[in-house]
């Protein structure tokens, strides 16, 4: 009986490998450096006590708070259940299953491809160049047939590099009348000058994804934003669920966008960037470290001699990192989210213990 029910599942879902989120992988950690969360919490309370009514689909005060923060008009902003929902809604709205395709450029965030697979949308995988991690424009241009969406992560996760602005602009020009370019700026607060926000006016095919999960230190509330011209936002209104943002989430998100909270967020970014620089410096002097890649975000990618031993030793000692060894070009690489200063000190201490054995 159960077998018969299982047979009802769509064929593309049957063999789907779900996203291995940090929480799904598990571990018994004391120091969590595997999900690019903020190690410095932000703290909010809510005065809302009654929950018998549905929230607005797109809470107006939240939309206008975020629009103010990024300097856009309200009708250029969509609020979603994390940036992850934005990735999914774009595929839902623009890609015909079994017909259209997305382009993505690994090594990068896996959810672009996973959402395409779930929707039965084709995936054209065009790796970045080895070593520079920049996008291969020529190859993208020659593969645009049937492509509706091109996902670019900037700063890129897990490599931490910035995609050259001139390449993104060229990509926007090449695709102006045939595809949408989605720039995932989940980590842009750690390197704000590299945002593409100023180009939304000029390029109607540009879409930007943002989140409160990283620099804003609010991964637990699940709140993200899609920024684009109003025609695209209106299309996304058609496919979003009726009440995606809970009353409490909207209330906390609005608080996190007031002047004082934004200043706190920027202070946290300074602190985390400074911890990152300290960590990079320390790692560079450890013989087990083969290479530390330059990062513009709240994580670093590190290539180790004996990466497996290091990963396992840290795991056993309650320090949980993210293994990237299976990804294209990233053999022997681990991604380390930047923790608090004391967490960074502890991490270095443990790696040095192994190094001296
Ligand atoms: N984009 C990138 C590049 C990410 O790393 C993540 C989080 N892992 C997301 C989007 C999703 O963020 P959110 O928590 O807003 O869904």
PDB file of C-alpha atoms in Angstrom, residues 2-247:
ATOM      1  CA  UNK A   2       2.670   2.453   1.056  1.00  0.00           C
ATOM      2  CA  UNK A   3       4.702   1.502  -2.029  1.00  0.00           C
ATOM      3  CA  UNK A   4       1.765   2.395  -4.266  1.00  0.00           C
ATOM      4  CA  UNK A   5       1.528   5.819  -2.702  1.00  0.00           C
ATOM      5  CA  UNK A   6       5.257   6.385  -3.112  1.00  0.00           C
ATOM      6  CA  UNK A   7       4.850   5.648  -6.833  1.00  0.00           C
ATOM      7  CA  UNK A   8       2.735   8.767  -7.140  1.00  0.00           C
ATOM      8  CA  UNK A   9       5.755  11.004  -6.668  1.00  0.00           C
ATOM      9  CA  UNK A  10       6.924  13.008  -9.698  1.00  0.00           C
ATOM     10  CA  UNK A  11       9.861  11.369 -11.457  1.00  0.00           C
ATOM     11  CA  UNK A  12      12.135  14.398 -11.050  1.00  0.00           C
ATOM     12  CA  UNK A  13      11.503  14.409  -7.294  1.00  0.00           C
ATOM     13  CA  UNK A  14      12.065  10.670  -6.864  1.00  0.00           C
ATOM     14  CA  UNK A  15      15.817  10.948  -7.371  1.00  0.00           C
ATOM     15  CA  UNK A  16      16.209  14.474  -6.039  1.00  0.00           C
ATOM     16  CA  UNK A  17      19.032  15.053  -3.583  1.00  0.00           C
ATOM     17  CA  UNK A  18      17.653  17.657  -1.166  1.00  0.00           C
ATOM     18  CA  UNK A  19      19.778  20.625  -0.143  1.00  0.00           C
ATOM     19  CA  UNK A  20      22.156  19.620   2.620  1.00  0.00           C
ATOM     20  CA  UNK A  21      21.462  22.551   4.890  1.00  0.00           C
ATOM     21  CA  UNK A  22      23.707  23.013   7.897  1.00  0.00           C
ATOM     22  CA  UNK A  23      20.824  22.049  10.179  1.00  0.00           C
ATOM     23  CA  UNK A  24      20.125  18.898   8.191  1.00  0.00           C
ATOM     24  CA  UNK A  25      23.749  17.764   8.344  1.00  0.00           C
ATOM     25  CA  UNK A  26      23.595  18.092  12.105  1.00  0.00           C
ATOM     26  CA  UNK A  27      26.615  17.684  14.366  1.00  0.00           C
ATOM     27  CA  UNK A  28      27.101  18.128  18.055  1.00  0.00           C
ATOM     28  CA  UNK A  29      28.622  21.532  18.038  1.00  0.00           C
ATOM     29  CA  UNK A  30      29.540  24.153  20.558  1.00  0.00           C
ATOM     30  CA  UNK A  31      30.922  26.400  17.849  1.00  0.00           C
ATOM     31  CA  UNK A  32      28.797  26.574  14.723  1.00  0.00           C
ATOM     32  CA  UNK A  33      30.796  27.883  11.782  1.00  0.00           C
ATOM     33  CA  UNK A  34      28.938  26.113   8.993  1.00  0.00           C
ATOM     34  CA  UNK A  35      25.870  28.173   8.043  1.00  0.00           C
ATOM     35  CA  UNK A  36      27.254  31.715   7.594  1.00  0.00           C
ATOM     36  CA  UNK A  37      25.046  32.935  10.398  1.00  0.00           C
ATOM     37  CA  UNK A  38      25.939  35.937  12.511  1.00  0.00           C
ATOM     38  CA  UNK A  39      27.776  34.982  15.701  1.00  0.00           C
ATOM     39  CA  UNK A  40      26.600  38.236  17.273  1.00  0.00           C
ATOM     40  CA  UNK A  41      22.878  38.096  17.989  1.00  0.00           C
ATOM     41  CA  UNK A  42      20.512  41.003  17.574  1.00  0.00           C
ATOM     42  CA  UNK A  43      17.720  41.209  20.129  1.00  0.00           C
ATOM     43  CA  UNK A  44      14.125  42.338  19.587  1.00  0.00           C
ATOM     44  CA  UNK A  45      10.829  42.018  21.394  1.00  0.00           C
ATOM     45  CA  UNK A  46       7.329  42.337  20.031  1.00  0.00           C
ATOM     46  CA  UNK A  47       4.298  43.985  21.606  1.00  0.00           C
ATOM     47  CA  UNK A  48       1.888  42.152  19.357  1.00  0.00           C
ATOM     48  CA  UNK A  49      -0.376  39.889  21.396  1.00  0.00           C
ATOM     49  CA  UNK A  50      -3.299  39.010  19.113  1.00  0.00           C
ATOM     50  CA  UNK A  51      -2.911  36.650  16.196  1.00  0.00           C
ATOM     51  CA  UNK A  52      -6.462  35.826  15.097  1.00  0.00           C
ATOM     52  CA  UNK A  53      -6.147  37.795  11.818  1.00  0.00           C
ATOM     53  CA  UNK A  54      -4.049  36.957   8.791  1.00  0.00           C
ATOM     54  CA  UNK A  55      -1.147  39.306   8.082  1.00  0.00           C
ATOM     55  CA  UNK A  56      -0.981  41.434   4.925  1.00  0.00           C
ATOM     56  CA  UNK A  57       0.539  39.498   2.023  1.00  0.00           C
ATOM     57  CA  UNK A  58       3.152  42.228   1.626  1.00  0.00           C
ATOM     58  CA  UNK A  59       3.219  44.226   4.879  1.00  0.00           C
ATOM     59  CA  UNK A  60       3.316  47.861   3.774  1.00  0.00           C
ATOM     60  CA  UNK A  61       5.480  49.203   6.582  1.00  0.00           C
ATOM     61  CA  UNK A  62       8.041  46.439   6.032  1.00  0.00           C
ATOM     62  CA  UNK A  63       8.142  47.072   2.284  1.00  0.00           C
ATOM     63  CA  UNK A  64       8.633  50.807   2.813  1.00  0.00           C
ATOM     64  CA  UNK A  65      11.276  50.232   5.525  1.00  0.00           C
ATOM     65  CA  UNK A  66      13.322  48.063   3.177  1.00  0.00           C
ATOM     66  CA  UNK A  67      12.735  50.392   0.218  1.00  0.00           C
ATOM     67  CA  UNK A  68      14.107  53.254   2.356  1.00  0.00           C
ATOM     68  CA  UNK A  69      17.104  51.181   3.409  1.00  0.00           C
ATOM     69  CA  UNK A  70      18.076  50.422  -0.202  1.00  0.00           C
ATOM     70  CA  UNK A  71      16.894  53.697  -1.759  1.00  0.00           C
ATOM     71  CA  UNK A  72      14.229  52.182  -4.029  1.00  0.00           C
ATOM     72  CA  UNK A  73      10.497  52.734  -4.508  1.00  0.00           C
ATOM     73  CA  UNK A  74       8.018  50.514  -2.664  1.00  0.00           C
ATOM     74  CA  UNK A  75       6.855  48.908  -5.892  1.00  0.00           C
ATOM     75  CA  UNK A  76      10.385  47.662  -6.589  1.00  0.00           C
ATOM     76  CA  UNK A  77      10.436  45.493  -3.439  1.00  0.00           C
ATOM     77  CA  UNK A  78       8.945  42.057  -2.696  1.00  0.00           C
ATOM     78  CA  UNK A  79       9.301  40.526   0.776  1.00  0.00           C
ATOM     79  CA  UNK A  80       9.699  36.733   0.945  1.00  0.00           C
ATOM     80  CA  UNK A  81      10.297  33.887   3.380  1.00  0.00           C
ATOM     81  CA  UNK A  82      14.077  34.301   3.168  1.00  0.00           C
ATOM     82  CA  UNK A  83      15.995  34.924  -0.045  1.00  0.00           C
ATOM     83  CA  UNK A  84      15.476  31.212  -0.722  1.00  0.00           C
ATOM     84  CA  UNK A  85      11.823  31.836  -1.481  1.00  0.00           C
ATOM     85  CA  UNK A  86      12.828  34.552  -3.974  1.00  0.00           C
ATOM     86  CA  UNK A  87      15.005  32.023  -5.853  1.00  0.00           C
ATOM     87  CA  UNK A  88      12.036  29.657  -6.041  1.00  0.00           C
ATOM     88  CA  UNK A  89       9.384  32.234  -7.004  1.00  0.00           C
ATOM     89  CA  UNK A  90      11.438  33.458  -9.960  1.00  0.00           C
ATOM     90  CA  UNK A  91      11.599  29.948 -11.401  1.00  0.00           C
ATOM     91  CA  UNK A  92       7.887  29.455 -10.728  1.00  0.00           C
ATOM     92  CA  UNK A  93       6.989  32.677 -12.514  1.00  0.00           C
ATOM     93  CA  UNK A  94       9.351  32.599 -15.469  1.00  0.00           C
ATOM     94  CA  UNK A  95      10.365  29.034 -16.388  1.00  0.00           C
ATOM     95  CA  UNK A  96       8.154  26.586 -18.270  1.00  0.00           C
ATOM     96  CA  UNK A  97       8.779  23.085 -16.863  1.00  0.00           C
ATOM     97  CA  UNK A  98      10.444  20.697 -19.299  1.00  0.00           C
ATOM     98  CA  UNK A  99      11.160  23.522 -21.712  1.00  0.00           C
ATOM     99  CA  UNK A 100      13.063  26.485 -20.268  1.00  0.00           C
ATOM    100  CA  UNK A 101      16.434  26.564 -18.549  1.00  0.00           C
ATOM    101  CA  UNK A 102      18.390  28.457 -15.937  1.00  0.00           C
ATOM    102  CA  UNK A 103      22.123  29.143 -16.000  1.00  0.00           C
ATOM    103  CA  UNK A 104      24.190  28.958 -12.852  1.00  0.00           C
ATOM    104  CA  UNK A 105      27.931  29.159 -12.369  1.00  0.00           C
ATOM    105  CA  UNK A 106      29.429  26.693  -9.884  1.00  0.00           C
ATOM    106  CA  UNK A 107      31.123  26.534  -7.490  1.00  0.00           C
ATOM    107  CA  UNK A 108      28.270  28.512  -5.973  1.00  0.00           C
ATOM    108  CA  UNK A 109      25.120  28.286  -3.855  1.00  0.00           C
ATOM    109  CA  UNK A 110      23.298  25.023  -4.608  1.00  0.00           C
ATOM    110  CA  UNK A 111      19.722  26.235  -4.241  1.00  0.00           C
ATOM    111  CA  UNK A 112      19.532  27.696  -7.775  1.00  0.00           C
ATOM    112  CA  UNK A 113      19.998  24.239  -9.302  1.00  0.00           C
ATOM    113  CA  UNK A 114      17.917  22.440  -6.667  1.00  0.00           C
ATOM    114  CA  UNK A 115      14.922  24.726  -7.248  1.00  0.00           C
ATOM    115  CA  UNK A 116      15.237  24.227 -11.005  1.00  0.00           C
ATOM    116  CA  UNK A 117      15.322  20.457 -10.497  1.00  0.00           C
ATOM    117  CA  UNK A 118      12.228  20.566  -8.287  1.00  0.00           C
ATOM    118  CA  UNK A 119      10.381  22.560 -10.950  1.00  0.00           C
ATOM    119  CA  UNK A 120      11.621  20.270 -13.736  1.00  0.00           C
ATOM    120  CA  UNK A 121      13.429  23.179 -15.364  1.00  0.00           C
ATOM    121  CA  UNK A 122      16.666  22.493 -17.249  1.00  0.00           C
ATOM    122  CA  UNK A 123      19.983  23.518 -15.787  1.00  0.00           C
ATOM    123  CA  UNK A 124      22.919  24.810 -17.805  1.00  0.00           C
ATOM    124  CA  UNK A 125      25.945  24.621 -15.596  1.00  0.00           C
ATOM    125  CA  UNK A 126      28.650  27.056 -16.683  1.00  0.00           C
ATOM    126  CA  UNK A 127      31.494  26.948 -14.161  1.00  0.00           C
ATOM    127  CA  UNK A 128      33.390  30.093 -13.305  1.00  0.00           C
ATOM    128  CA  UNK A 129      37.059  30.217 -14.313  1.00  0.00           C
ATOM    129  CA  UNK A 130      39.316  28.194 -12.050  1.00  0.00           C
ATOM    130  CA  UNK A 131      41.405  30.376  -9.707  1.00  0.00           C
ATOM    131  CA  UNK A 132      39.746  33.730 -10.483  1.00  0.00           C
ATOM    132  CA  UNK A 133      36.174  32.449  -9.886  1.00  0.00           C
ATOM    133  CA  UNK A 134      34.931  34.962 -12.463  1.00  0.00           C
ATOM    134  CA  UNK A 135      31.997  34.185 -14.775  1.00  0.00           C
ATOM    135  CA  UNK A 136      32.653  32.821 -18.264  1.00  0.00           C
ATOM    136  CA  UNK A 137      30.756  35.398 -20.322  1.00  0.00           C
ATOM    137  CA  UNK A 138      31.600  33.903 -23.683  1.00  0.00           C
ATOM    138  CA  UNK A 139      30.277  30.508 -22.719  1.00  0.00           C
ATOM    139  CA  UNK A 140      27.158  32.011 -21.136  1.00  0.00           C
ATOM    140  CA  UNK A 141      26.497  33.993 -24.319  1.00  0.00           C
ATOM    141  CA  UNK A 142      26.732  30.908 -26.507  1.00  0.00           C
ATOM    142  CA  UNK A 143      24.341  28.965 -24.242  1.00  0.00           C
ATOM    143  CA  UNK A 144      21.439  31.390 -23.958  1.00  0.00           C
ATOM    144  CA  UNK A 145      18.956  29.366 -25.967  1.00  0.00           C
ATOM    145  CA  UNK A 146      15.819  28.711 -23.839  1.00  0.00           C
ATOM    146  CA  UNK A 147      17.438  30.364 -20.813  1.00  0.00           C
ATOM    147  CA  UNK A 148      15.104  32.561 -18.768  1.00  0.00           C
ATOM    148  CA  UNK A 149      17.135  33.143 -15.607  1.00  0.00           C
ATOM    149  CA  UNK A 150      20.852  33.469 -14.897  1.00  0.00           C
ATOM    150  CA  UNK A 151      21.762  33.223 -11.211  1.00  0.00           C
ATOM    151  CA  UNK A 152      24.955  34.936 -10.066  1.00  0.00           C
ATOM    152  CA  UNK A 153      25.943  35.007  -6.412  1.00  0.00           C
ATOM    153  CA  UNK A 154      27.830  38.151  -5.376  1.00  0.00           C
ATOM    154  CA  UNK A 155      29.850  37.902  -3.122  1.00  0.00           C
ATOM    155  CA  UNK A 156      29.936  34.290  -4.200  1.00  0.00           C
ATOM    156  CA  UNK A 157      29.191  31.552  -1.698  1.00  0.00           C
ATOM    157  CA  UNK A 158      31.406  29.581  -0.919  1.00  0.00           C
ATOM    158  CA  UNK A 159      34.412  31.244  -2.601  1.00  0.00           C
ATOM    159  CA  UNK A 160      33.897  34.720  -1.104  1.00  0.00           C
ATOM    160  CA  UNK A 161      34.978  36.616  -4.205  1.00  0.00           C
ATOM    161  CA  UNK A 162      33.256  39.519  -5.905  1.00  0.00           C
ATOM    162  CA  UNK A 163      32.103  39.082  -9.501  1.00  0.00           C
ATOM    163  CA  UNK A 164      33.540  41.949 -11.564  1.00  0.00           C
ATOM    164  CA  UNK A 165      31.015  44.741 -12.057  1.00  0.00           C
ATOM    165  CA  UNK A 166      32.029  45.143 -15.688  1.00  0.00           C
ATOM    166  CA  UNK A 167      31.257  41.451 -16.323  1.00  0.00           C
ATOM    167  CA  UNK A 168      27.816  41.757 -14.716  1.00  0.00           C
ATOM    168  CA  UNK A 169      27.084  44.849 -16.804  1.00  0.00           C
ATOM    169  CA  UNK A 170      28.189  43.048 -19.952  1.00  0.00           C
ATOM    170  CA  UNK A 171      25.984  40.126 -19.011  1.00  0.00           C
ATOM    171  CA  UNK A 172      23.022  42.480 -18.510  1.00  0.00           C
ATOM    172  CA  UNK A 173      23.662  43.967 -21.960  1.00  0.00           C
ATOM    173  CA  UNK A 174      24.030  40.598 -23.683  1.00  0.00           C
ATOM    174  CA  UNK A 175      20.778  39.316 -22.152  1.00  0.00           C
ATOM    175  CA  UNK A 176      18.800  42.576 -22.230  1.00  0.00           C
ATOM    176  CA  UNK A 177      15.930  41.236 -24.328  1.00  0.00           C
ATOM    177  CA  UNK A 178      16.122  37.526 -23.693  1.00  0.00           C
ATOM    178  CA  UNK A 179      16.849  36.632 -20.057  1.00  0.00           C
ATOM    179  CA  UNK A 180      16.770  37.913 -16.483  1.00  0.00           C
ATOM    180  CA  UNK A 181      19.981  38.255 -14.505  1.00  0.00           C
ATOM    181  CA  UNK A 182      19.471  37.473 -10.808  1.00  0.00           C
ATOM    182  CA  UNK A 183      22.227  38.789  -8.563  1.00  0.00           C
ATOM    183  CA  UNK A 184      22.091  37.090  -5.179  1.00  0.00           C
ATOM    184  CA  UNK A 185      23.395  39.717  -2.743  1.00  0.00           C
ATOM    185  CA  UNK A 186      22.765  37.717   0.442  1.00  0.00           C
ATOM    186  CA  UNK A 187      26.206  38.796   1.765  1.00  0.00           C
ATOM    187  CA  UNK A 188      26.476  42.258   0.207  1.00  0.00           C
ATOM    188  CA  UNK A 189      26.434  44.157   3.535  1.00  0.00           C
ATOM    189  CA  UNK A 190      29.953  42.822   4.134  1.00  0.00           C
ATOM    190  CA  UNK A 191      31.091  44.566   0.956  1.00  0.00           C
ATOM    191  CA  UNK A 192      28.393  47.141   0.173  1.00  0.00           C
ATOM    192  CA  UNK A 193      30.206  49.039  -2.550  1.00  0.00           C
ATOM    193  CA  UNK A 194      29.836  46.017  -4.817  1.00  0.00           C
ATOM    194  CA  UNK A 195      26.049  46.069  -4.871  1.00  0.00           C
ATOM    195  CA  UNK A 196      24.321  46.296  -8.256  1.00  0.00           C
ATOM    196  CA  UNK A 197      21.411  48.254  -6.817  1.00  0.00           C
ATOM    197  CA  UNK A 198      22.255  51.447  -8.689  1.00  0.00           C
ATOM    198  CA  UNK A 199      21.839  49.594 -11.982  1.00  0.00           C
ATOM    199  CA  UNK A 200      18.198  48.556 -11.466  1.00  0.00           C
ATOM    200  CA  UNK A 201      17.024  51.748 -13.131  1.00  0.00           C
ATOM    201  CA  UNK A 202      19.128  51.187 -16.210  1.00  0.00           C
ATOM    202  CA  UNK A 203      18.636  47.438 -16.758  1.00  0.00           C
ATOM    203  CA  UNK A 204      15.051  46.142 -16.707  1.00  0.00           C
ATOM    204  CA  UNK A 205      16.366  42.557 -16.747  1.00  0.00           C
ATOM    205  CA  UNK A 206      18.241  42.952 -13.436  1.00  0.00           C
ATOM    206  CA  UNK A 207      16.877  41.310 -10.265  1.00  0.00           C
ATOM    207  CA  UNK A 208      18.570  41.442  -6.849  1.00  0.00           C
ATOM    208  CA  UNK A 209      18.035  39.069  -3.920  1.00  0.00           C
ATOM    209  CA  UNK A 210      18.647  40.207  -0.348  1.00  0.00           C
ATOM    210  CA  UNK A 211      18.177  38.769   3.140  1.00  0.00           C
ATOM    211  CA  UNK A 212      18.028  39.641   6.833  1.00  0.00           C
ATOM    212  CA  UNK A 213      19.683  36.279   7.656  1.00  0.00           C
ATOM    213  CA  UNK A 214      23.329  37.324   7.476  1.00  0.00           C
ATOM    214  CA  UNK A 215      24.533  40.843   8.412  1.00  0.00           C
ATOM    215  CA  UNK A 216      21.193  41.640  10.074  1.00  0.00           C
ATOM    216  CA  UNK A 217      21.656  38.582  12.282  1.00  0.00           C
ATOM    217  CA  UNK A 218      18.074  37.358  11.811  1.00  0.00           C
ATOM    218  CA  UNK A 219      18.375  33.927  10.165  1.00  0.00           C
ATOM    219  CA  UNK A 220      15.746  32.610  12.590  1.00  0.00           C
ATOM    220  CA  UNK A 221      12.932  34.828  11.377  1.00  0.00           C
ATOM    221  CA  UNK A 222      13.239  33.840   7.670  1.00  0.00           C
ATOM    222  CA  UNK A 223      12.907  37.158   5.874  1.00  0.00           C
ATOM    223  CA  UNK A 224      14.327  38.134   2.491  1.00  0.00           C
ATOM    224  CA  UNK A 225      13.673  40.550  -0.364  1.00  0.00           C
ATOM    225  CA  UNK A 226      13.547  40.516  -4.136  1.00  0.00           C
ATOM    226  CA  UNK A 227      14.338  43.861  -5.761  1.00  0.00           C
ATOM    227  CA  UNK A 228      13.511  44.585  -9.381  1.00  0.00           C
ATOM    228  CA  UNK A 229      11.500  46.891 -11.614  1.00  0.00           C
ATOM    229  CA  UNK A 230       7.809  47.051 -10.761  1.00  0.00           C
ATOM    230  CA  UNK A 231       6.683  44.950 -13.730  1.00  0.00           C
ATOM    231  CA  UNK A 232       8.726  41.993 -12.469  1.00  0.00           C
ATOM    232  CA  UNK A 233       7.587  42.517  -8.864  1.00  0.00           C
ATOM    233  CA  UNK A 234       3.962  42.513 -10.070  1.00  0.00           C
ATOM    234  CA  UNK A 235       4.496  39.184 -11.776  1.00  0.00           C
ATOM    235  CA  UNK A 236       5.945  37.721  -8.585  1.00  0.00           C
ATOM    236  CA  UNK A 237       2.850  38.929  -6.694  1.00  0.00           C
ATOM    237  CA  UNK A 238       0.909  36.440  -8.828  1.00  0.00           C
ATOM    238  CA  UNK A 239       2.848  33.395  -7.648  1.00  0.00           C
ATOM    239  CA  UNK A 240       3.664  34.163  -4.022  1.00  0.00           C
ATOM    240  CA  UNK A 241       1.515  32.432  -1.388  1.00  0.00           C
ATOM    241  CA  UNK A 242      -1.287  34.495   0.206  1.00  0.00           C
ATOM    242  CA  UNK A 243       0.366  35.117   3.610  1.00  0.00           C
ATOM    243  CA  UNK A 244       4.097  34.380   3.352  1.00  0.00           C
ATOM    244  CA  UNK A 245       5.300  36.669   6.167  1.00  0.00           C
ATOM    245  CA  UNK A 246       3.964  36.109   9.668  1.00  0.00           C
ATOM    246  CA  UNK A 247       2.830  39.051  11.785  1.00  0.00           C
TER     247      UNK A 247
END
